[in-house]
PDB file of C-alpha atoms in Angstrom:
ATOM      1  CA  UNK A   1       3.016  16.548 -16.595  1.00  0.00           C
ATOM      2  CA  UNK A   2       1.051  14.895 -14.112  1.00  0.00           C
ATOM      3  CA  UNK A   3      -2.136  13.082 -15.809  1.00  0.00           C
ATOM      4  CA  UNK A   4      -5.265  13.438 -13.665  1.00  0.00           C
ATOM      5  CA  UNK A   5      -8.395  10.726 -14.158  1.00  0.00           C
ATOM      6  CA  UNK A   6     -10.990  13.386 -13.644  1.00  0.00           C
ATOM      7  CA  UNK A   7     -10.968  17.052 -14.159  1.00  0.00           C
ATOM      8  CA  UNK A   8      -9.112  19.704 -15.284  1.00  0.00           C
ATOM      9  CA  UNK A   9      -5.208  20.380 -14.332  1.00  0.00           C
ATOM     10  CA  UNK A  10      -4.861  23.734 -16.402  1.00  0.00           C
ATOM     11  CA  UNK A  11      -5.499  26.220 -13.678  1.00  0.00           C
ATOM     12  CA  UNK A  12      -2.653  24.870 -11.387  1.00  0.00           C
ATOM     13  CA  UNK A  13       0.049  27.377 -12.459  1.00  0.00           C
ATOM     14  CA  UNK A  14      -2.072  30.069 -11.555  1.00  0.00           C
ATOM     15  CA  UNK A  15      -2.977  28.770  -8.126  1.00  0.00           C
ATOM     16  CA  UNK A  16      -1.794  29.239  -4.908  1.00  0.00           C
ATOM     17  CA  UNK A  17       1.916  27.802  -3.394  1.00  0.00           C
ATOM     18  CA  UNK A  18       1.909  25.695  -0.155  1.00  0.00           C
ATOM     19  CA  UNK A  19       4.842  26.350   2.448  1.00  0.00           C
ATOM     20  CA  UNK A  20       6.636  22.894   2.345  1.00  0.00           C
ATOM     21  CA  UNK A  21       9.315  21.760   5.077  1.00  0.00           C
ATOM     22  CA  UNK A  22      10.226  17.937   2.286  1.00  0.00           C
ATOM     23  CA  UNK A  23       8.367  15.880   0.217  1.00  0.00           C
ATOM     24  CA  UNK A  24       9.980  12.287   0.887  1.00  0.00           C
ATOM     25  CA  UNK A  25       8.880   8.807   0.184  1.00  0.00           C
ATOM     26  CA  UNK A  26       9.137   6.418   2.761  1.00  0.00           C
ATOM     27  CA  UNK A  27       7.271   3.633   5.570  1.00  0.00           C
ATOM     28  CA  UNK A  28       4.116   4.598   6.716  1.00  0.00           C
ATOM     29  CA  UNK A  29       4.633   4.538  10.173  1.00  0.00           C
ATOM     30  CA  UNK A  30       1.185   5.078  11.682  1.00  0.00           C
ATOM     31  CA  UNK A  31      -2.578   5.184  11.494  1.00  0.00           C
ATOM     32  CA  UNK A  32      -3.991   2.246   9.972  1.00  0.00           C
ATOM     33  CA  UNK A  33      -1.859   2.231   6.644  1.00  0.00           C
ATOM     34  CA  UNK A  34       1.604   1.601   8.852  1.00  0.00           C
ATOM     35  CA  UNK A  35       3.688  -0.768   7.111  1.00  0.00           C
ATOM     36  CA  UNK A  36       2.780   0.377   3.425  1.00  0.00           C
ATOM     37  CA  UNK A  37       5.295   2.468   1.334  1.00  0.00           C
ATOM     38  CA  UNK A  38       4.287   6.108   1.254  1.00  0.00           C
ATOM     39  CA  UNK A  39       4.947   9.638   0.083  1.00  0.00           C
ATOM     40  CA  UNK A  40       5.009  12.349   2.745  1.00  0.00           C
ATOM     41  CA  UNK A  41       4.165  15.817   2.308  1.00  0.00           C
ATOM     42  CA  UNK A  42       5.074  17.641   5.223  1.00  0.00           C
ATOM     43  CA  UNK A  43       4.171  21.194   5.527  1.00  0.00           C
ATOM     44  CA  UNK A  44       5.613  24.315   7.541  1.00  0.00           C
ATOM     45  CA  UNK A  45       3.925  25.579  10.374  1.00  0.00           C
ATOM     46  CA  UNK A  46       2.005  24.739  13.764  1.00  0.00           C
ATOM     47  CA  UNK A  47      -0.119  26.612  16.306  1.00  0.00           C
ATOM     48  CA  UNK A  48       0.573  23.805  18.912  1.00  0.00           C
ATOM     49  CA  UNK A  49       3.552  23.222  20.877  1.00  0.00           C
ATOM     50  CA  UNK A  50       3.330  19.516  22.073  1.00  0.00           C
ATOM     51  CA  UNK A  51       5.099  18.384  24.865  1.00  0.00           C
ATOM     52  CA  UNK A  52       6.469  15.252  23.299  1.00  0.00           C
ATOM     53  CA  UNK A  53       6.937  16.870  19.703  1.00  0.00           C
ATOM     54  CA  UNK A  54       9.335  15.463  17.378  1.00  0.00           C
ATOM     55  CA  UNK A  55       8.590  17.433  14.616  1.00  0.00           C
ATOM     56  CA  UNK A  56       9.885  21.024  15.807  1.00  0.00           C
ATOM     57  CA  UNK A  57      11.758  21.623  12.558  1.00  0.00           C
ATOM     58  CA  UNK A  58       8.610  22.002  10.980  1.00  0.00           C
ATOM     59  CA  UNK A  59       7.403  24.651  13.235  1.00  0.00           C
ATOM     60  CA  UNK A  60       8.672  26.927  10.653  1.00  0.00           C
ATOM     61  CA  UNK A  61      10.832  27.910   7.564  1.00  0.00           C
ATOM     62  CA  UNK A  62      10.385  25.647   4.881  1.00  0.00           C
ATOM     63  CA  UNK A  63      10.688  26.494   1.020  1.00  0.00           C
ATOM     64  CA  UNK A  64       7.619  28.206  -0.808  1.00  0.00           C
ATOM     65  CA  UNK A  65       6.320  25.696  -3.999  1.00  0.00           C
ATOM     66  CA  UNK A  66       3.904  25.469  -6.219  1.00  0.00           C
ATOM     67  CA  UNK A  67       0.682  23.106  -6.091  1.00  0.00           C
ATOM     68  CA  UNK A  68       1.512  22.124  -9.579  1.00  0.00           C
ATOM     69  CA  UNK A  69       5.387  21.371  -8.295  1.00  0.00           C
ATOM     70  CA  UNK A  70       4.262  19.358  -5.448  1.00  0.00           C
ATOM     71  CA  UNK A  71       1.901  17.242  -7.356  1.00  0.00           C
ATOM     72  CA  UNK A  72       5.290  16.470  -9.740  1.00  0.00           C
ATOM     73  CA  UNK A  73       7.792  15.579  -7.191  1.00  0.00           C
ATOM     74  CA  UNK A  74       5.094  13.270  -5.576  1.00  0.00           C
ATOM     75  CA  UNK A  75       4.407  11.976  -9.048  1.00  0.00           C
ATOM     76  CA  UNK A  76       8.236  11.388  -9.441  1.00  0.00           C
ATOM     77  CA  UNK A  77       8.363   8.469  -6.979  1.00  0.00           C
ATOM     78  CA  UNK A  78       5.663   6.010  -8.316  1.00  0.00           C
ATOM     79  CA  UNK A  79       3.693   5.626  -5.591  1.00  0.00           C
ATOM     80  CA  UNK A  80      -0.019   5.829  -5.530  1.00  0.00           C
ATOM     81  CA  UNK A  81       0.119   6.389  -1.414  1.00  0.00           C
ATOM     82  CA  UNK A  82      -0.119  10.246  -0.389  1.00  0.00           C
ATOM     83  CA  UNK A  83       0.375  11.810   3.659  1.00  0.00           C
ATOM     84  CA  UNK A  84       0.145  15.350   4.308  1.00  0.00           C
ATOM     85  CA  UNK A  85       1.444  16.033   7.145  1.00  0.00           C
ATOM     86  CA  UNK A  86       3.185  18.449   9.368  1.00  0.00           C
ATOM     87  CA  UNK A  87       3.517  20.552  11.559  1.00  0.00           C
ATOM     88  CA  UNK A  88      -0.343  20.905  10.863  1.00  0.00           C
ATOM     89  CA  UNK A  89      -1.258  21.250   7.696  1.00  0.00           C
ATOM     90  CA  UNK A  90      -4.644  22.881   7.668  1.00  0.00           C
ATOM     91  CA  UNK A  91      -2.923  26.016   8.950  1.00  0.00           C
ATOM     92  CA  UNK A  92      -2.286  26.393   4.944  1.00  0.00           C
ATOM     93  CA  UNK A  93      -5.575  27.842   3.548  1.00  0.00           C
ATOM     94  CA  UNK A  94      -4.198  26.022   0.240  1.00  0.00           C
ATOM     95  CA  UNK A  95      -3.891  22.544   1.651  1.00  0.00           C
ATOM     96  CA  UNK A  96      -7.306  21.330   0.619  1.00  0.00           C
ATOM     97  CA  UNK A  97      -7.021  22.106  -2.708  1.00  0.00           C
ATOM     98  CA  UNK A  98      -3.392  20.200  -2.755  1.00  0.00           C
ATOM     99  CA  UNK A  99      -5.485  17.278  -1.334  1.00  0.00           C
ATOM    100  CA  UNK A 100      -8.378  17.674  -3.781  1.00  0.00           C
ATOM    101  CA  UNK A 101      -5.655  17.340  -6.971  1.00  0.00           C
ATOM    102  CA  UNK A 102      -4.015  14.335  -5.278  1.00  0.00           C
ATOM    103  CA  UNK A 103      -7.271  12.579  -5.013  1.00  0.00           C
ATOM    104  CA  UNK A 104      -7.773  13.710  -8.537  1.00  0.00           C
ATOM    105  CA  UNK A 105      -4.572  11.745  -9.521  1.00  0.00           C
ATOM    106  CA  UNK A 106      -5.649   8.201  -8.325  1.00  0.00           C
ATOM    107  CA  UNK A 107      -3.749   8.420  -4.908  1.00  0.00           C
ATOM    108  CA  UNK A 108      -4.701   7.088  -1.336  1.00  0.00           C
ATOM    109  CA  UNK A 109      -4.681  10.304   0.364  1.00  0.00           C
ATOM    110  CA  UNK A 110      -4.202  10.714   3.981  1.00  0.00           C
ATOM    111  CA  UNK A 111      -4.159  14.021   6.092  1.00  0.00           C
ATOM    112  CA  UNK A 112      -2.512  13.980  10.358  1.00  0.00           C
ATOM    113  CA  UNK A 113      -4.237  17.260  11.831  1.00  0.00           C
ATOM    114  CA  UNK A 114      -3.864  17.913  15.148  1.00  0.00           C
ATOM    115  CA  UNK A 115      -7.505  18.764  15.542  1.00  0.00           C
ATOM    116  CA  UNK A 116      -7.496  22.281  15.913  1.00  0.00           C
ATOM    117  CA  UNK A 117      -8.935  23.296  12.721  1.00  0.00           C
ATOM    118  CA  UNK A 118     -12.602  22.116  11.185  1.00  0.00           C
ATOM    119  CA  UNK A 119     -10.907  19.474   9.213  1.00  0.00           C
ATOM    120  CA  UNK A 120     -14.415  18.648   6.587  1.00  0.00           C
ATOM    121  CA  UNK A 121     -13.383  21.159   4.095  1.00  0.00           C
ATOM    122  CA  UNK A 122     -10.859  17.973   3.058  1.00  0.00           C
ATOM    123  CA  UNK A 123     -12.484  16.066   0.437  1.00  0.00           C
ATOM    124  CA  UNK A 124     -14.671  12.766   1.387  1.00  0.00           C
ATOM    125  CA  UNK A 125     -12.208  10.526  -0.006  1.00  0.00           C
ATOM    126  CA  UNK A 126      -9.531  11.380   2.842  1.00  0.00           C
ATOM    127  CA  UNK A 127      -8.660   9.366   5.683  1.00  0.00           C
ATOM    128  CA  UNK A 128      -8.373  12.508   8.156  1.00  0.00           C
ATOM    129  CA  UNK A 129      -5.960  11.126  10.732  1.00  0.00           C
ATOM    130  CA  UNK A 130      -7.687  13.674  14.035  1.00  0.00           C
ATOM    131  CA  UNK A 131      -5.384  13.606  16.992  1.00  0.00           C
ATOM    132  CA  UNK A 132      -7.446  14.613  20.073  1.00  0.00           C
ATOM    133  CA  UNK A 133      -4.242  16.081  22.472  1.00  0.00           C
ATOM    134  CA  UNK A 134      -4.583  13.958  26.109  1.00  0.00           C
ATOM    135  CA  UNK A 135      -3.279  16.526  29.410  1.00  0.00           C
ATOM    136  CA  UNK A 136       0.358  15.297  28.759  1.00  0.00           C
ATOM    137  CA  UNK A 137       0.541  16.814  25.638  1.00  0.00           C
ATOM    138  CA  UNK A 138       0.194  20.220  27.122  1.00  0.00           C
ATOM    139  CA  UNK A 139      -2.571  21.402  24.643  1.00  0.00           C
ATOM    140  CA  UNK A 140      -5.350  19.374  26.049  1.00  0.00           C
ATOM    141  CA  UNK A 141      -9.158  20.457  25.111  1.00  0.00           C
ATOM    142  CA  UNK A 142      -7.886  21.982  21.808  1.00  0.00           C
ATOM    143  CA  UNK A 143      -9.830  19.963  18.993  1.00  0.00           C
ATOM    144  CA  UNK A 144     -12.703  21.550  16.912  1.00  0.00           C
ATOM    145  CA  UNK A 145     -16.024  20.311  17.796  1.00  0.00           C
ATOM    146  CA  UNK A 146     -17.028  20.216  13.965  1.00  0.00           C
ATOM    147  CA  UNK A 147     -14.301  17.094  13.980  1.00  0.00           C
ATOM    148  CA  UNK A 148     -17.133  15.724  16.276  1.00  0.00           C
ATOM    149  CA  UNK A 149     -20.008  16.170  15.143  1.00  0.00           C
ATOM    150  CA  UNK A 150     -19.052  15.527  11.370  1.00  0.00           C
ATOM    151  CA  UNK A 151     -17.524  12.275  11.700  1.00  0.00           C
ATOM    152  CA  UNK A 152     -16.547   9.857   8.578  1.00  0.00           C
ATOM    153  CA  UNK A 153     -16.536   6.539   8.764  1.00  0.00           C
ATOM    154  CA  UNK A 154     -12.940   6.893   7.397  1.00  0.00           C
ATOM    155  CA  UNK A 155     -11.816   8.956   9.971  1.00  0.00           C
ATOM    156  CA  UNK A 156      -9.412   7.974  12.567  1.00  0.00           C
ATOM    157  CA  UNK A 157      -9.294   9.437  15.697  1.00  0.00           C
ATOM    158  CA  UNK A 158      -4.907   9.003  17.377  1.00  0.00           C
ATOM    159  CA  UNK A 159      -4.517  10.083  20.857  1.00  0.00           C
ATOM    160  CA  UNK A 160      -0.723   9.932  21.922  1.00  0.00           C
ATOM    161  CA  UNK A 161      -0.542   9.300  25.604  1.00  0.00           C
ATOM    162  CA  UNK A 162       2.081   9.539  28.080  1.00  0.00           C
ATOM    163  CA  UNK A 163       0.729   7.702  30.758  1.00  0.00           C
ATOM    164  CA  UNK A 164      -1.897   6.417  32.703  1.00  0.00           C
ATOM    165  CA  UNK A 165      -3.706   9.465  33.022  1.00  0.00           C
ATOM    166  CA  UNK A 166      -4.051  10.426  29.102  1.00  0.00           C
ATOM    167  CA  UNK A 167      -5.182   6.327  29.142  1.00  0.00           C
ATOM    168  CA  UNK A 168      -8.053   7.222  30.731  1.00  0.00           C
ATOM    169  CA  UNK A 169      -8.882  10.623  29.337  1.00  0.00           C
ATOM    170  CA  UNK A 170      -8.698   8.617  25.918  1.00  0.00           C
ATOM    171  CA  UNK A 171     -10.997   5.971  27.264  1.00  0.00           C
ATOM    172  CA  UNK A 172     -13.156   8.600  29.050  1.00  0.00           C
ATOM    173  CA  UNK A 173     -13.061  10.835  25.708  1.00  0.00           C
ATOM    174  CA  UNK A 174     -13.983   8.026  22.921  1.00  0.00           C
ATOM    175  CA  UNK A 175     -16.782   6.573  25.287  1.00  0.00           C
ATOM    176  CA  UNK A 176     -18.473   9.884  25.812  1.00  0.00           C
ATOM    177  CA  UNK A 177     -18.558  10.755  21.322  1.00  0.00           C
ATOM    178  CA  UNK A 178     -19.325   7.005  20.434  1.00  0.00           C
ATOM    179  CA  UNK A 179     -16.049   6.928  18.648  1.00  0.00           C
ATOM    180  CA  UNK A 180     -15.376   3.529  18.496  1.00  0.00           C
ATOM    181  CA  UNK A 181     -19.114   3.447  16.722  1.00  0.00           C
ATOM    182  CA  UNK A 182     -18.052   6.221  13.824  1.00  0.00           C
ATOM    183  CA  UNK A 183     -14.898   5.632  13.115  1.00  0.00           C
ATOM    184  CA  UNK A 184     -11.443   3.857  14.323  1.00  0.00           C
ATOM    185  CA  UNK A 185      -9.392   4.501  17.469  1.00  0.00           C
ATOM    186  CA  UNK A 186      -5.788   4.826  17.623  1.00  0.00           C
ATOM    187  CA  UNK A 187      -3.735   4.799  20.814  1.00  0.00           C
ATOM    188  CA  UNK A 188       0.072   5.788  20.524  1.00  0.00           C
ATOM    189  CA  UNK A 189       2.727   5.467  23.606  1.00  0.00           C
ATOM    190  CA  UNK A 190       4.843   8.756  23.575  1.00  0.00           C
ATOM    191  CA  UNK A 191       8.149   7.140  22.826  1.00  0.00           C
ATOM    192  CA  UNK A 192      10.098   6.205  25.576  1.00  0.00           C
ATOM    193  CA  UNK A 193       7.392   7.911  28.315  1.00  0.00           C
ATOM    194  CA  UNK A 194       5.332   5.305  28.202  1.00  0.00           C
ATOM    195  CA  UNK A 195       6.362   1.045  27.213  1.00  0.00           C
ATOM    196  CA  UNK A 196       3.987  -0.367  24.559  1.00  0.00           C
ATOM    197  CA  UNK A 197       3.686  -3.508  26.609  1.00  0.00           C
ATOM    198  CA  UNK A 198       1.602  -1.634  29.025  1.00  0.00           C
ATOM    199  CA  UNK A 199      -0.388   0.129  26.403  1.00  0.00           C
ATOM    200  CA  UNK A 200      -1.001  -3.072  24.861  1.00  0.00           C
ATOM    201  CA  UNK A 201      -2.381  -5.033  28.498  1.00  0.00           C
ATOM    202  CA  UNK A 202      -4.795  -1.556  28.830  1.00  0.00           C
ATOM    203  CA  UNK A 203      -6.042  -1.926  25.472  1.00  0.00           C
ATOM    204  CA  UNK A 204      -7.299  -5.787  25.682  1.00  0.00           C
ATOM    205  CA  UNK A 205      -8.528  -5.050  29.438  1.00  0.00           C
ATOM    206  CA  UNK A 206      -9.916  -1.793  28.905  1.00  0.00           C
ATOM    207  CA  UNK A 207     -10.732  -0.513  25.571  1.00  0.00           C
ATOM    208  CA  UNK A 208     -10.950  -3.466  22.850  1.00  0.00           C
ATOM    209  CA  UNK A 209     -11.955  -1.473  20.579  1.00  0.00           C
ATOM    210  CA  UNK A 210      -8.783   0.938  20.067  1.00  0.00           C
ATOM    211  CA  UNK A 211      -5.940  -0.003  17.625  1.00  0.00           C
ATOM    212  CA  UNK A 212      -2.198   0.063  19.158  1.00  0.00           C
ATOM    213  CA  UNK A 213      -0.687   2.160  16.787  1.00  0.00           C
ATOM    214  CA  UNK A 214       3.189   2.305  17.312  1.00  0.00           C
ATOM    215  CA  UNK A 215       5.695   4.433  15.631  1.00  0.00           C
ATOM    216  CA  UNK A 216       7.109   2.289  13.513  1.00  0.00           C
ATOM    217  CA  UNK A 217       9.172   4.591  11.670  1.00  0.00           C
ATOM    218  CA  UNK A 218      11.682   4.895  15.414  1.00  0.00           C
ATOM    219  CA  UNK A 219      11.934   1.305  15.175  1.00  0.00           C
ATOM    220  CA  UNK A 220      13.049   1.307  11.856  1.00  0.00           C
ATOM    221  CA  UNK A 221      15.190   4.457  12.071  1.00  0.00           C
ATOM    222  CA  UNK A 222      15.921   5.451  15.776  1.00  0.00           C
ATOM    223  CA  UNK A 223      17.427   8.790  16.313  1.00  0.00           C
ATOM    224  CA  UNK A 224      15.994  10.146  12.611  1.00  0.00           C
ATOM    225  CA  UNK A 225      13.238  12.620  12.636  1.00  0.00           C
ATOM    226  CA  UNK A 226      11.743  10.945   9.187  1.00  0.00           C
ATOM    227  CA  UNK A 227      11.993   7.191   8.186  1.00  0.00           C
ATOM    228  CA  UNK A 228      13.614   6.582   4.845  1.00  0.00           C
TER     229      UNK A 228
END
């Protein structure tokens, strides 16, 4: 049984299950932990459909378990270095709570929302990864103003761009909500749409204060849909 260093783990059989697609340990590959070993909790379901997507098999299915089973098999690998992920993961009414009991347990908790939902009912401990979707995505203008206007210093903010044009909506977008000033700025190339190298020359003329976040996970493990 899972040993928590604060508060009380007896009502967990009685709680609600989460919709999970795996629970694997792995690389982080982005946001501002990339590099450090990490256990992934990717959940079933999204209500976006991404142009550049490389999660689709999480769109749905996925095996119905337990909060109290999750917290286990995470448990089971050692590490003290938690990602929730998806699909998107605060389509799960449940997915909060999951979060609350992992910050319970002494993990680093991270949560990658694609910015659709109001992400602050996640506790203040989390480092919400918000992606704000650029026009090449498809589902541009989608992100919920609360992630705006309640920023955490904690908070990154990814935008995954295809080309020029999402570079300047991202440069437009982060200038206009001082997010440089809150919190940190991510900018990812969409894998083989757009070459890092170019990113990278935008970044130091343009926006100095964004973080090139690659996927290091496809460099690691082309052709896989999860690092390990």
């Amino acid at each position: 049984m899972i040993h928590y260093t604060r508060g009380d783990s007896q009502g967990l059989k009685h709680m609600d299950s989460l919709k999970v697609i795996e629970i694997f340990a792995s690389i982080q590959g982005e946001s501002s932990l990339q590099g450090l070993p990490t256990v992934f909790v990717r959940l079933s379901g999204c209500n976006l459909r991404c142009s550049y997507c490389d999660t689709v098999h999480a769109y749905s299915g996925g095996e119905d378990i337990s909060l109290e089973s999750i917290l286990e098999r995470v448990a089971g690998f050692g590490i003290r270095r938690v990602c929730v992920t998806g699909g998107e993961p605060l389509l799960q009414t449940a997915t909060p709570e999951l979060v609350r009991y992992l910050v319970l347990s002494g993990s680093q908790v991270s949560v990658e929302t694609n910015g659709t939902f109001d992400a602050s009912a996640l506790p203040p401990e989390t480092i919400r990864v918000i992606d704000v979707k650029c026009p090449g995505s498809g589902e541009g203008g989608t992100i919920h103003p609360h992630n705006l206007e309640l920023v955490r210093a904690t908070d990154e903010f990814k935008f995954v761009l295809s080309g020029r044009e999402d570079f300047e909506f991202a440069r437009t977008f982060a200038r206009k909500h001082r997010l440089p000033d809150r919190a940190s700025v991510l900018l990812s190339p969409v894998w083989e749409s757009l070459e890092p190298c170019t990113l990278a020359d935008w970044i130091v003329r343009e926006m100095p204060d964004a973080r090139l976040n690659l996927q290091l996970h496809k460099y690691l493990w082309p052709g896989e849909s999860r690092g390990r």
